[in-house]
Short mmCIF file of C-alpha atoms in Angstrom, two decimals:
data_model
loop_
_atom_site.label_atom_id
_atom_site.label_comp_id
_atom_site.label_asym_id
_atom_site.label_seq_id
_atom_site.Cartn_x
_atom_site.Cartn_y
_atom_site.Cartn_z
CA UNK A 272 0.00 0.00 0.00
CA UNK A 273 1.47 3.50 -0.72
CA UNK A 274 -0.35 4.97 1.89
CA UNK A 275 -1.30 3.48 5.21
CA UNK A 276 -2.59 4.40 8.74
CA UNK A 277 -2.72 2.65 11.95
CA UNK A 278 -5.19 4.33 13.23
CA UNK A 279 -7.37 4.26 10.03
CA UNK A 280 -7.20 1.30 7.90
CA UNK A 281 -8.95 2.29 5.29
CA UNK A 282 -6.98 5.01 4.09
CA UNK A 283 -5.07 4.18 0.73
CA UNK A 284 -8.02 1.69 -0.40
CA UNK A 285 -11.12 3.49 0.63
CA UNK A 286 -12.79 2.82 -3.07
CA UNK A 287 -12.13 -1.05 -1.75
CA UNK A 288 -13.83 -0.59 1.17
CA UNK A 289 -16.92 1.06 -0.03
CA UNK A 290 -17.53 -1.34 -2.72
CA UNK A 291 -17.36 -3.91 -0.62
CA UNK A 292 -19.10 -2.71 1.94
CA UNK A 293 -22.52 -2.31 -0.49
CA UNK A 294 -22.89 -6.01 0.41
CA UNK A 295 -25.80 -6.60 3.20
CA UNK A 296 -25.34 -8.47 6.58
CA UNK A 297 -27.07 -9.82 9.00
CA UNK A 298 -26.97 -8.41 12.63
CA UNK A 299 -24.87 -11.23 14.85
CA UNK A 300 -24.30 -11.82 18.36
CA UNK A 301 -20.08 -11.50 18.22
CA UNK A 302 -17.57 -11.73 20.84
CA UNK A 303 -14.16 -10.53 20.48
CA UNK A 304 -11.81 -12.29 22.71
CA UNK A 305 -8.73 -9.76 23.84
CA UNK A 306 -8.66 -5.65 24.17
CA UNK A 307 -5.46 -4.99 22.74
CA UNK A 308 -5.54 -2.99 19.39
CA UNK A 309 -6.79 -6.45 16.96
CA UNK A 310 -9.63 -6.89 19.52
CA UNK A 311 -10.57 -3.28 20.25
CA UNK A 312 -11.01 -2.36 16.15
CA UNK A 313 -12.58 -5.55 15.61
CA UNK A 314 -15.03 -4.64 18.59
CA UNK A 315 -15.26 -1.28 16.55
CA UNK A 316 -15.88 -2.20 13.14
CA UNK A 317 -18.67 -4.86 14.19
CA UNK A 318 -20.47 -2.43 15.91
CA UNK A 319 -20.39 -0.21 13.49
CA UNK A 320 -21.44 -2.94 11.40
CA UNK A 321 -24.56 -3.11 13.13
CA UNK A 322 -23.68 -5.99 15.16
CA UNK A 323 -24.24 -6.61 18.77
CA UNK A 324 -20.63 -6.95 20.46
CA UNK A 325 -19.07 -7.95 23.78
CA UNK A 326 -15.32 -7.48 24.07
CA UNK A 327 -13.51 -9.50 26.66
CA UNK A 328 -9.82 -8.64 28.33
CA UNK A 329 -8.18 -10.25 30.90
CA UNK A 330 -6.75 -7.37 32.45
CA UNK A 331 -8.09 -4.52 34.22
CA UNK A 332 -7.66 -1.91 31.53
CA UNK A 333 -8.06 -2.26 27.31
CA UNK A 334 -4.94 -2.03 25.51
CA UNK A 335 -2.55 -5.37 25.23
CA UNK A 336 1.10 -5.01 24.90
CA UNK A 337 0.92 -1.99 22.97
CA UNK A 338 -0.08 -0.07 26.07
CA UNK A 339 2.93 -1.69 27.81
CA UNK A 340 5.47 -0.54 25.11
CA UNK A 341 4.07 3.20 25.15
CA UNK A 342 5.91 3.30 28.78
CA UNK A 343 9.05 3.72 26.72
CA UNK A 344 10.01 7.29 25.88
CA UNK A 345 10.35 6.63 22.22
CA UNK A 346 7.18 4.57 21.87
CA UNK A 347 5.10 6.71 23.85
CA UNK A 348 3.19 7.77 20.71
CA UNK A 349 1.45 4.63 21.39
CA UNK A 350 -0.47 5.48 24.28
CA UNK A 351 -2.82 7.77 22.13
CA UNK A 352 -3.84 4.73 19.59
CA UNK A 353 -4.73 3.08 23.20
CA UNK A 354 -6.91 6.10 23.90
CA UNK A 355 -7.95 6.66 20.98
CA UNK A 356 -9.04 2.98 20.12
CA UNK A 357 -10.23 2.96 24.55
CA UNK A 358 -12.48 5.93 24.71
CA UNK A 359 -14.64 5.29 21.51
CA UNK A 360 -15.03 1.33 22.40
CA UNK A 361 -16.24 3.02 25.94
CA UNK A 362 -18.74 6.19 24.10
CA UNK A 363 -20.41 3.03 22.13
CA UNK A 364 -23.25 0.31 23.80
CA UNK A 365 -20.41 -2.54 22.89
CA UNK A 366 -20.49 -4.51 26.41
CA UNK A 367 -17.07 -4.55 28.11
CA UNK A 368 -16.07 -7.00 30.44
CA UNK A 369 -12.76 -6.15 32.24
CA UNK A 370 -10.37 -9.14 34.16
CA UNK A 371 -12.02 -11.83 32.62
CA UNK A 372 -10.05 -14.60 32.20
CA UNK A 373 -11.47 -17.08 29.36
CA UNK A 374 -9.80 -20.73 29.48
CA UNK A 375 -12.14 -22.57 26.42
CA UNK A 376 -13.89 -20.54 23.62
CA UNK A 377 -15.83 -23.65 22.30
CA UNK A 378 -18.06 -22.83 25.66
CA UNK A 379 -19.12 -19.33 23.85
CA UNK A 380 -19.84 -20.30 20.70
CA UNK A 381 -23.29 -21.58 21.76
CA UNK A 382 -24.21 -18.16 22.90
CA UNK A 383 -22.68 -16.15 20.19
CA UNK A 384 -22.80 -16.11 16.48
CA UNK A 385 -19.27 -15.27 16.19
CA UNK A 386 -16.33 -15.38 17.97
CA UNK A 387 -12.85 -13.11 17.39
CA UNK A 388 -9.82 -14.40 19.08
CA UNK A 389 -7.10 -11.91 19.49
CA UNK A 390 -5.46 -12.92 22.65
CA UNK A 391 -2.07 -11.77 21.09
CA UNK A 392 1.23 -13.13 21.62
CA UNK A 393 3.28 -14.39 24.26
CA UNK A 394 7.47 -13.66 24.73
CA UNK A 395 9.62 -16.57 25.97
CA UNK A 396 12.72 -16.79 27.35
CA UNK A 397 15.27 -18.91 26.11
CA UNK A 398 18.03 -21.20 27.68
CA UNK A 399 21.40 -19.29 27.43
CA UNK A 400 23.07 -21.62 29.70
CA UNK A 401 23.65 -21.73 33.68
CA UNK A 402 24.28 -18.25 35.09
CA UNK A 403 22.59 -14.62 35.33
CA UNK A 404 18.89 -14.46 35.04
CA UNK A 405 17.28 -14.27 31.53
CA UNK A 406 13.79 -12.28 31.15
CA UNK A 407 11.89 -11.48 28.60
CA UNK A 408 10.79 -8.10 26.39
CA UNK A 409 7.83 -7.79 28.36
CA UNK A 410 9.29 -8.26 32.04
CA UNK A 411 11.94 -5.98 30.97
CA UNK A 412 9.82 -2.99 30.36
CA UNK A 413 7.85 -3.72 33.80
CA UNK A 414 10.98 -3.67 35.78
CA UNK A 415 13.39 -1.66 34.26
CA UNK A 416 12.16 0.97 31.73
CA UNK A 417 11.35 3.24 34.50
CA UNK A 418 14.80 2.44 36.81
CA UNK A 419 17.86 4.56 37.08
CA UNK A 420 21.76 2.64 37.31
CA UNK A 421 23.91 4.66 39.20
CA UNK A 422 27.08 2.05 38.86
CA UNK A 423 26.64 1.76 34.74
CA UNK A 424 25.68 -1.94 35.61
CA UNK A 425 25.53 -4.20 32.27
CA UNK A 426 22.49 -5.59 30.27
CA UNK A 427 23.10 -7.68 27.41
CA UNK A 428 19.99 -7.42 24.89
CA UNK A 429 19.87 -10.56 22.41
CA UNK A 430 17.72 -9.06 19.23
CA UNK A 431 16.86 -12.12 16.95
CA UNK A 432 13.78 -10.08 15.63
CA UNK A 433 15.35 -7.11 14.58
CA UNK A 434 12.86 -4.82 15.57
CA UNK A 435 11.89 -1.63 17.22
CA UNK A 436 11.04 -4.01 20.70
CA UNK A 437 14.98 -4.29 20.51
CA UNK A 438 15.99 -0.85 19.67
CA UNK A 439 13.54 0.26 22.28
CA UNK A 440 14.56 -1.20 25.06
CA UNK A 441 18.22 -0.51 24.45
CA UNK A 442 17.73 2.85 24.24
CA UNK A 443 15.83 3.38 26.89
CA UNK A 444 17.87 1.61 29.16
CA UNK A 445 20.99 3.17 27.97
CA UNK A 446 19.40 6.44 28.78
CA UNK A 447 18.94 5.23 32.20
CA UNK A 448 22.17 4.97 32.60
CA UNK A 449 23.02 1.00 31.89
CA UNK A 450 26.02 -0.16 29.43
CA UNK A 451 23.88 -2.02 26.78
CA UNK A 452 25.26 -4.91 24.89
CA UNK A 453 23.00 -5.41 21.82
CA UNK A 454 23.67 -9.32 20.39
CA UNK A 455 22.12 -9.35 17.26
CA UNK A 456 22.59 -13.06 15.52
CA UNK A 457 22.20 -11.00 12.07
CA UNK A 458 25.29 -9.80 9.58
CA UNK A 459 23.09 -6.43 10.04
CA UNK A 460 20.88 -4.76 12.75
CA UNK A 461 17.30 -3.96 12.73
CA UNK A 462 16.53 -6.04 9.75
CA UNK A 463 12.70 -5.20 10.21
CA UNK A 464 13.08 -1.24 10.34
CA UNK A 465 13.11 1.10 7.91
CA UNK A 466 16.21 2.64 6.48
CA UNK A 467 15.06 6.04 7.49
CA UNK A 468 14.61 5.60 10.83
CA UNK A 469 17.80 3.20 10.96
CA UNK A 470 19.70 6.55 10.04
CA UNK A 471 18.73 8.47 13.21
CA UNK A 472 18.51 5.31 15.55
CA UNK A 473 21.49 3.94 15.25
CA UNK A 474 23.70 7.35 16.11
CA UNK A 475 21.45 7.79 19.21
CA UNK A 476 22.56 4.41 20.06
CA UNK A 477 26.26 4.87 19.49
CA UNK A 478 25.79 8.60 21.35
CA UNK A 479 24.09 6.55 24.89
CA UNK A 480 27.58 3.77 24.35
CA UNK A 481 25.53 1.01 23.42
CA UNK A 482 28.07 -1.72 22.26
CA UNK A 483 26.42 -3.89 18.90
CA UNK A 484 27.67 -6.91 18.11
CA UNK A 485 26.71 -8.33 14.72
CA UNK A 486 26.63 -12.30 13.34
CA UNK A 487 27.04 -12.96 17.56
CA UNK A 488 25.66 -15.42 19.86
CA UNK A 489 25.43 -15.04 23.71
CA UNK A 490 26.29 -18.50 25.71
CA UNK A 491 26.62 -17.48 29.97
CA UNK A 492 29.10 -19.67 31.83
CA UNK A 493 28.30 -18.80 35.15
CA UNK A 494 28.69 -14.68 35.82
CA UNK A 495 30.21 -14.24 32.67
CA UNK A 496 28.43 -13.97 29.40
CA UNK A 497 30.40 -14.77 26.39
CA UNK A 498 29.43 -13.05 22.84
CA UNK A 499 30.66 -15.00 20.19
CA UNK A 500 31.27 -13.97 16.67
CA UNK A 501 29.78 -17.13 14.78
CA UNK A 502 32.22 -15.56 11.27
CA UNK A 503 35.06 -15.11 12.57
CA UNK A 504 35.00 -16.98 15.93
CA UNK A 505 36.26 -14.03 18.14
CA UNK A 506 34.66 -13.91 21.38
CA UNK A 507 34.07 -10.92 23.90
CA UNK A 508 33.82 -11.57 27.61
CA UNK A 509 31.18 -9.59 29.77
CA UNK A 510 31.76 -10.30 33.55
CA UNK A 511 29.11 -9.44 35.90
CA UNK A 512 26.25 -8.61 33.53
CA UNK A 513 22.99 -8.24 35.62
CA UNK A 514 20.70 -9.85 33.32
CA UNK A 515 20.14 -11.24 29.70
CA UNK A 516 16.67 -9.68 27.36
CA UNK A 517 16.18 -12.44 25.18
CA UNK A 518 14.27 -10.55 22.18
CA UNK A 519 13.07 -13.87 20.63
CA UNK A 520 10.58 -14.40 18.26
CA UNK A 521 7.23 -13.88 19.68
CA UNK A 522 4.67 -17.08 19.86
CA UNK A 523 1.29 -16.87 18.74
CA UNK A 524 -1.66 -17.01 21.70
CA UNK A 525 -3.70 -19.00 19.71
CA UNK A 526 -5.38 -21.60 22.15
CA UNK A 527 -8.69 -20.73 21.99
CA UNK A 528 -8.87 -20.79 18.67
CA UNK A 529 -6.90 -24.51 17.97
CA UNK A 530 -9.39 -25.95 20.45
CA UNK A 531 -12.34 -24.78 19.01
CA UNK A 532 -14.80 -28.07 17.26
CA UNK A 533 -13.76 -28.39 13.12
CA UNK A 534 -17.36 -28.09 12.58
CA UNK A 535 -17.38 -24.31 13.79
CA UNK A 536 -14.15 -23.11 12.31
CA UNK A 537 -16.71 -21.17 10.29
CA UNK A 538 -17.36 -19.02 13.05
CA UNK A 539 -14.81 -18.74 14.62
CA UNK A 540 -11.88 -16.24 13.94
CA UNK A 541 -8.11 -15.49 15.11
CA UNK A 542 -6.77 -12.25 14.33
CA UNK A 543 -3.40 -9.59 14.91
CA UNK A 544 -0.52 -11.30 16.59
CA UNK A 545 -2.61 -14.39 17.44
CA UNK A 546 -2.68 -15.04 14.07
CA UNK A 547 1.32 -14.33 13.45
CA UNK A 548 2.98 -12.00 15.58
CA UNK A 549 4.11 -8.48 13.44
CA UNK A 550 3.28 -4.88 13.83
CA UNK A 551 0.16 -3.14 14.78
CA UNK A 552 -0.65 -1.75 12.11
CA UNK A 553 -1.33 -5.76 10.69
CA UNK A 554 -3.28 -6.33 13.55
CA UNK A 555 -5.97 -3.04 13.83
CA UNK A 556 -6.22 -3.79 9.92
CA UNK A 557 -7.03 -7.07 10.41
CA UNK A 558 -9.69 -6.31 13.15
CA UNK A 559 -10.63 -3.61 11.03
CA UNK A 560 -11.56 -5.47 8.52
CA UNK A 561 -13.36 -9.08 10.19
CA UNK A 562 -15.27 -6.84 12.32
CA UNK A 563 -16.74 -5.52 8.70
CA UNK A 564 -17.26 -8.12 6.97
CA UNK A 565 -18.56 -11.11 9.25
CA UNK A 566 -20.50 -12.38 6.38
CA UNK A 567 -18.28 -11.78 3.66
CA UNK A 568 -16.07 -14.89 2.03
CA UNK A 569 -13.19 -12.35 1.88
CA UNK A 570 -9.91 -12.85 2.06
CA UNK A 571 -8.20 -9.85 4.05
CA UNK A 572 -5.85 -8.74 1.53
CA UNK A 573 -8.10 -7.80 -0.80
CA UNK A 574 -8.75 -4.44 0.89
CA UNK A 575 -5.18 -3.31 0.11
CA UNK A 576 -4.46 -0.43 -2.21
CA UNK A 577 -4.87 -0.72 -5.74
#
């Protein structure tokens, strides 16, 4: 698409969109499973649809990891989609149900026409080897985005995604006064960013001493963590590092869709990073669009630009 928006969807293919939309449907009882940005424009565009819509999160406030990542100073941008996506879900009759866990979707599907999964995507931590504790993206942000060093104590941050979750956190960390080791396992960093913003990013990283290590792999041998160069072979030692962010591939949430009966895959969906963790601009598109066209044999990337 030449032009896109998070926020809208539509714009670059609106011609799409209203052609499409000239088709009739019938109202439905839907449930949308997960209040991050997938659920919340799903919940949106079915209402909108003239559905009747109950959105379901399992924590106390709508917004998913997105809202987590807006608590870092260069993502903070993020926290008005939240609001934005938040306060008209809340101005609409769509019923909200807040801290409600759901453990097996085939249960709902006799009460609703429809059910949207977008439960998101979960970050593991991988095995390193024996030695200083490894967290993930997620528990790194919690704990440390919003935490001064005063002794310049040592992070190593293993990007295997080569995204802005990455970049991110290493800046903001490095701002807070750690020494950031960024492992990437890549001949090149931030594969999944744009050249444009690579130009400014990567001098603010070199300006805040953040130490990149490309084609590298991390093994820890007790309180030493040793970054290997997997071309050449030459290895750097980091003694004492506090802890290891293992920026792994993210892992699709998609439970309560896989145990839902074959003979209702018809109606039920998975959508945004449940689907296949990316951005979120793939996953309010996506919601965007199901939440439109319930009735529609459409395959989502047919709305793109022309």
């Amino acid at each position: 698409m030449p032009i896109s928006c998070v926020v809208n969807p539509e714009v670059g293919a609106e011609k799409k969109w209203i052609e499409i939309r000239k088709g009739t449907q019938g109202k439905k009882s839907v449930l949308i499973i997960g209040g991050g940005p997938a659920g919340m424009s799903a919940a949106l565009s079915s209402h909108e649809a003239g559905h009747c819509v109950t959105l379901i999160e399992s924590g106390a406030q709508l917004g998913g990891q997105v809202l987590l990542a807006s608590a870092l100073a260069k993502r903070d941008r993020f926290g008005l989609l939240v609001s934005e996506l938040s306060e008209r879900v809340l101005q609409t009759n769509i019923e909200l149900k807040l801290n409600t866990h759901v453990s097996d979707s085939s249960e709902f599907l006799k009460d609703y026409d429809t059910v949207i999964v977008a439960t998101g995507a979960n970050f593991v931590a991988r095995d390193f080897g024996n030695g200083i504790p490894v967290i993930t993206a997620v528990v790194a942000i919690k704990e440390l985005a919003n935490k001064k060093s005063q002794t310049d104590e040592e992070i190593i941050i293993v990007d295997e995604q080569g995204t802005w979750i990455a970049a991110s956190i290493a800046e903001q960390l490095a701002a807070n006064g750690y020494k950031i080791h960024l492992v990437s396992p890549t001949a090149s960093l931030f594969s999944q960013i744009t050249t444009y913003s690579k130009l400014a990013l990567i001098p603010r990283l070199k300006s805040l001493g953040v130490s990149m290590y490309l084609a590298s792999e991390v093994t820890l041998e007790g309180k030493n963590t040793i970054i290997s160069n997997t071309l050449n072979g030459e290895k750097t030692q980091i003694s004492h590092a506090v802890t290891v962010i293992d920026c792994a591939p993210r892992i699709a949430n998609d439970d309560l869709y896989q145990q839902a009966p074959l003979g209702q895959s018809g109606r039920i969906h998975v959508i945004g990073d449940a689907l296949s963790p990316r951005t979120v601009a793939e996953a309010t598109f996506e919601g965007h669009a199901i939440g439109a066209f319930l009735d529609l044999d459409l395959a989502v990337s047919t709305l793109g630009g022309d």
